[in-house]
Amino acid sequence: MEPQLQWNIAGYIVNADTMLFSWASMIIVFVLFRLAAHRANVEKPRGLQNIMELSFDFVHGYVRDQLNDEQGNRLLRLLVAQLMYLVVINVFSLLPFPFFHAPAADINTVIGLALIVFVLIHFYGIFYRGAFGHLKSMAQPWGLTPFLLLEQFTNPITLAMRLFGNILAGDLLMSISASVIPKVAALSLAYGLAFVASIVLQIAVLGFNSFIAIMQSFIFMILTLSYISHSMQTAQEH
């Protein structure tokens, strides 16, 4: 893999490609939603509005299964924005930009996402259960208290590491295929079947990574919903 493009800001080393493409992804998601809202037609939705509404309906189906309407409305827009953001940054990893690495293949990105989920878990836990009730939920049953406390940290961390590991593996696979397969194809031009096979293999790698990028975005969103919805449950709902 190529070294990452880095900036030195006040003595701190910043992965510039991660920052640039993360911000670009956020801008893209924001612009898509703004355009869809600006041209919205309630009676005859079409084009971009249909795509955005489809994303809301898709996420809302999962939210509805775990939360009531009041709780679901608090999380729906957050989860849709998270899903769209992850899809965009993961799809960016498939583009052949120089000095570019997938933002989700940067440990700093996924740790930041994990911290957001961690804060939301406890924010909504305190909001719906109260501070004492939320603390009490981490100590019942009493014999499992150490494991329940540990779980508060391991859930967001494993959530982040799952995303990081899969996207990094895909990034590495893309880098290897981009450097090896063209050389194989060039050497095998005289052998038509081998040349076609090398092209098909490169397309297959791209297709596989596209599937992984979208699937990991979906899994991250679903697990975020699961962890936060659990913290929203009151004692009566357990």
XYZ file of C-alpha atoms in Angstrom:
238
model
C 0.000 0.000 0.000
C 1.123 3.545 -0.645
C 1.996 5.679 2.391
C -0.794 7.949 3.546
C -0.717 11.638 2.760
C -0.065 13.375 6.085
C -0.124 16.884 7.493
C 1.798 18.206 10.460
C -0.574 20.490 12.373
C 0.907 22.092 15.492
C 3.097 19.067 16.052
C 0.288 16.543 15.476
C 0.442 14.190 12.513
C -2.910 14.058 10.704
C -3.799 11.586 7.965
C -4.822 14.134 5.345
C -6.488 11.674 2.960
C -8.719 10.383 5.751
C -9.711 13.908 6.745
C -10.329 15.088 3.183
C -12.425 12.147 2.089
C -14.325 11.965 5.388
C -15.333 15.612 5.047
C -16.073 15.113 1.358
C -18.350 12.200 2.278
C -20.222 14.288 4.848
C -20.677 17.079 2.308
C -21.955 14.614 -0.306
C -24.516 13.152 2.119
C -25.621 16.636 3.203
C -25.990 17.844 -0.388
C -27.945 14.736 -1.412
C -30.456 15.228 1.371
C -30.723 18.967 0.743
C -31.359 18.424 -2.956
C -33.947 15.736 -2.215
C -35.721 18.005 0.296
C -35.544 21.070 -1.966
C -37.195 19.277 -4.883
C -39.551 17.176 -2.778
C -42.993 16.537 -4.218
C -45.350 14.777 -1.828
C -47.804 13.756 -4.540
C -45.304 12.625 -7.179
C -41.936 11.745 -5.602
C -39.248 10.922 -8.135
C -35.535 10.646 -8.747
C -33.327 11.530 -5.813
C -36.324 11.993 -3.529
C -37.311 8.370 -4.109
C -33.800 7.173 -3.223
C -33.693 9.214 -0.027
C -37.181 8.134 0.995
C -36.228 4.534 0.299
C -33.264 4.848 2.685
C -35.568 6.232 5.402
C -38.140 3.486 4.845
C -35.419 0.839 4.901
C -33.975 1.998 8.228
C -37.404 2.741 9.699
C -38.389 -0.892 9.213
C -35.619 -1.993 11.578
C -36.199 0.856 14.027
C -39.903 0.044 14.271
C -39.095 -3.551 15.272
C -37.078 -2.455 18.320
C -38.456 0.900 19.475
C -41.757 2.674 19.930
C -42.621 5.651 17.716
C -41.338 8.310 20.133
C -37.993 6.568 20.640
C -37.681 5.637 16.981
C -38.170 9.225 15.843
C -35.218 10.253 18.004
C -32.907 7.765 16.307
C -34.187 7.479 12.747
C -32.434 10.474 11.183
C -29.203 9.706 13.032
C -29.169 6.107 11.786
C -30.017 7.080 8.198
C -27.237 9.701 8.182
C -24.807 7.174 9.690
C -25.698 4.525 7.110
C -25.385 6.939 4.181
C -22.089 8.322 5.478
C -20.599 4.844 5.898
C -21.747 3.736 2.453
C -20.139 6.803 0.870
C -16.802 6.546 2.691
C -16.637 2.801 2.036
C -17.439 3.221 -1.647
C -14.679 5.842 -1.802
C -12.287 3.010 -0.989
C -13.046 1.513 -4.413
C -11.925 4.601 -6.322
C -8.346 4.735 -7.694
C -7.280 8.059 -6.171
C -3.517 8.513 -5.618
C -2.365 8.572 -1.986
C -5.832 7.426 -0.975
C -6.853 4.927 1.678
C -10.398 4.132 2.712
C -11.346 6.380 5.679
C -12.832 3.368 7.498
C -9.477 1.587 7.077
C -7.967 4.297 9.298
C -8.193 3.317 12.966
C -8.790 6.957 13.932
C -12.024 7.070 11.939
C -13.564 3.938 13.422
C -12.516 4.838 16.967
C -14.222 8.202 16.503
C -17.391 6.446 15.329
C -17.177 4.048 18.281
C -16.916 6.978 20.718
C -20.050 8.540 19.232
C -21.944 5.270 19.709
C -20.567 4.916 23.254
C -21.742 8.418 24.207
C -25.187 7.862 22.666
C -25.652 4.555 24.498
C -25.150 6.216 27.870
C -26.888 9.464 26.968
C -30.103 7.669 26.025
C -29.684 5.237 28.907
C -29.655 8.109 31.405
C -32.400 9.964 29.504
C -34.855 7.067 29.650
C -33.814 5.274 32.831
C -32.380 8.075 34.919
C -28.778 8.072 36.130
C -29.429 5.585 38.943
C -31.569 3.309 36.781
C -28.938 3.268 34.045
C -26.180 2.390 36.504
C -28.406 -0.254 38.050
C -28.960 -1.870 34.647
C -25.209 -2.491 34.446
C -25.251 -4.389 37.739
C -28.096 -6.836 37.224
C -27.829 -9.712 37.729
C -25.298 -8.912 40.427
C -23.101 -11.911 39.721
C -22.460 -10.664 36.188
C -21.703 -7.051 37.114
C -18.008 -7.130 36.045
C -18.950 -8.589 32.663
C -21.815 -6.137 32.158
C -19.500 -3.216 32.925
C -16.877 -4.578 30.559
C -19.547 -4.962 27.885
C -20.156 -1.209 27.913
C -16.680 -0.739 26.443
C -16.292 -3.883 24.370
C -19.502 -3.421 22.370
C -18.477 -0.109 20.719
C -14.868 -1.273 20.334
C -15.781 -4.541 18.614
C -18.271 -2.609 16.481
C -15.448 -0.354 15.297
C -12.885 -3.157 14.883
C -15.278 -5.199 12.743
C -15.686 -2.284 10.353
C -11.984 -1.452 10.419
C -10.834 -5.025 9.777
C -13.177 -5.690 6.880
C -12.569 -2.399 5.095
C -8.792 -2.623 5.638
C -8.791 -6.156 4.205
C -10.759 -4.924 1.200
C -8.382 -1.979 0.783
C -5.398 -4.327 0.812
C -7.080 -6.679 -1.641
C -7.780 -3.781 -3.997
C -4.175 -2.588 -3.751
C -2.826 -6.052 -4.490
C -5.192 -6.655 -7.390
C -4.481 -3.218 -8.845
C -0.740 -3.909 -8.905
C -0.649 -7.634 -9.721
C -3.559 -8.299 -12.089
C -2.560 -5.699 -14.770
C 0.939 -7.207 -14.841
C -0.503 -10.685 -15.249
C -2.784 -9.397 -17.996
C 0.134 -7.726 -19.806
C 2.182 -10.920 -19.688
C -0.731 -13.005 -20.897
C -1.824 -10.909 -23.885
C -0.656 -13.675 -26.166
C -2.967 -16.076 -24.386
C -6.487 -14.815 -24.846
C -8.091 -16.996 -22.187
C -5.583 -15.966 -19.473
C -6.052 -12.290 -20.359
C -9.846 -12.524 -20.119
C -9.536 -14.438 -16.835
C -7.350 -11.689 -15.328
C -9.904 -9.009 -16.291
C -12.778 -11.076 -14.903
C -10.830 -11.567 -11.670
C -10.309 -7.823 -11.283
C -14.024 -7.185 -11.826
C -14.817 -9.911 -9.290
C -12.554 -8.270 -6.697
C -14.260 -4.917 -7.282
C -17.696 -6.524 -6.978
C -16.745 -8.376 -3.797
C -15.378 -5.214 -2.184
C -18.506 -3.293 -3.191
C -20.629 -5.922 -1.445
C -18.425 -5.815 1.673
C -18.494 -1.992 1.760
C -22.295 -1.857 1.702
C -22.782 -4.845 4.009
C -20.402 -3.500 6.670
C -22.192 -0.147 6.591
C -25.486 -1.971 7.157
C -24.080 -4.128 9.991
C -22.611 -1.073 11.740
C -25.993 0.675 11.575
C -27.919 -2.380 12.809
C -25.593 -2.954 15.770
C -25.670 0.745 16.655
C -29.465 0.518 16.721
C -29.323 -2.639 18.826
C -26.972 -1.184 21.455
C -28.777 2.144 21.761
C -32.280 0.632 21.747
C -31.238 -1.681 24.585
C -30.120 1.308 26.646
C -33.488 2.988 25.988
C -35.432 0.162 27.602
C -36.828 0.979 31.036
C -36.997 -1.500 33.882
C -40.613 -2.318 32.961
C -39.618 -3.193 29.400
C -36.859 -5.642 30.352
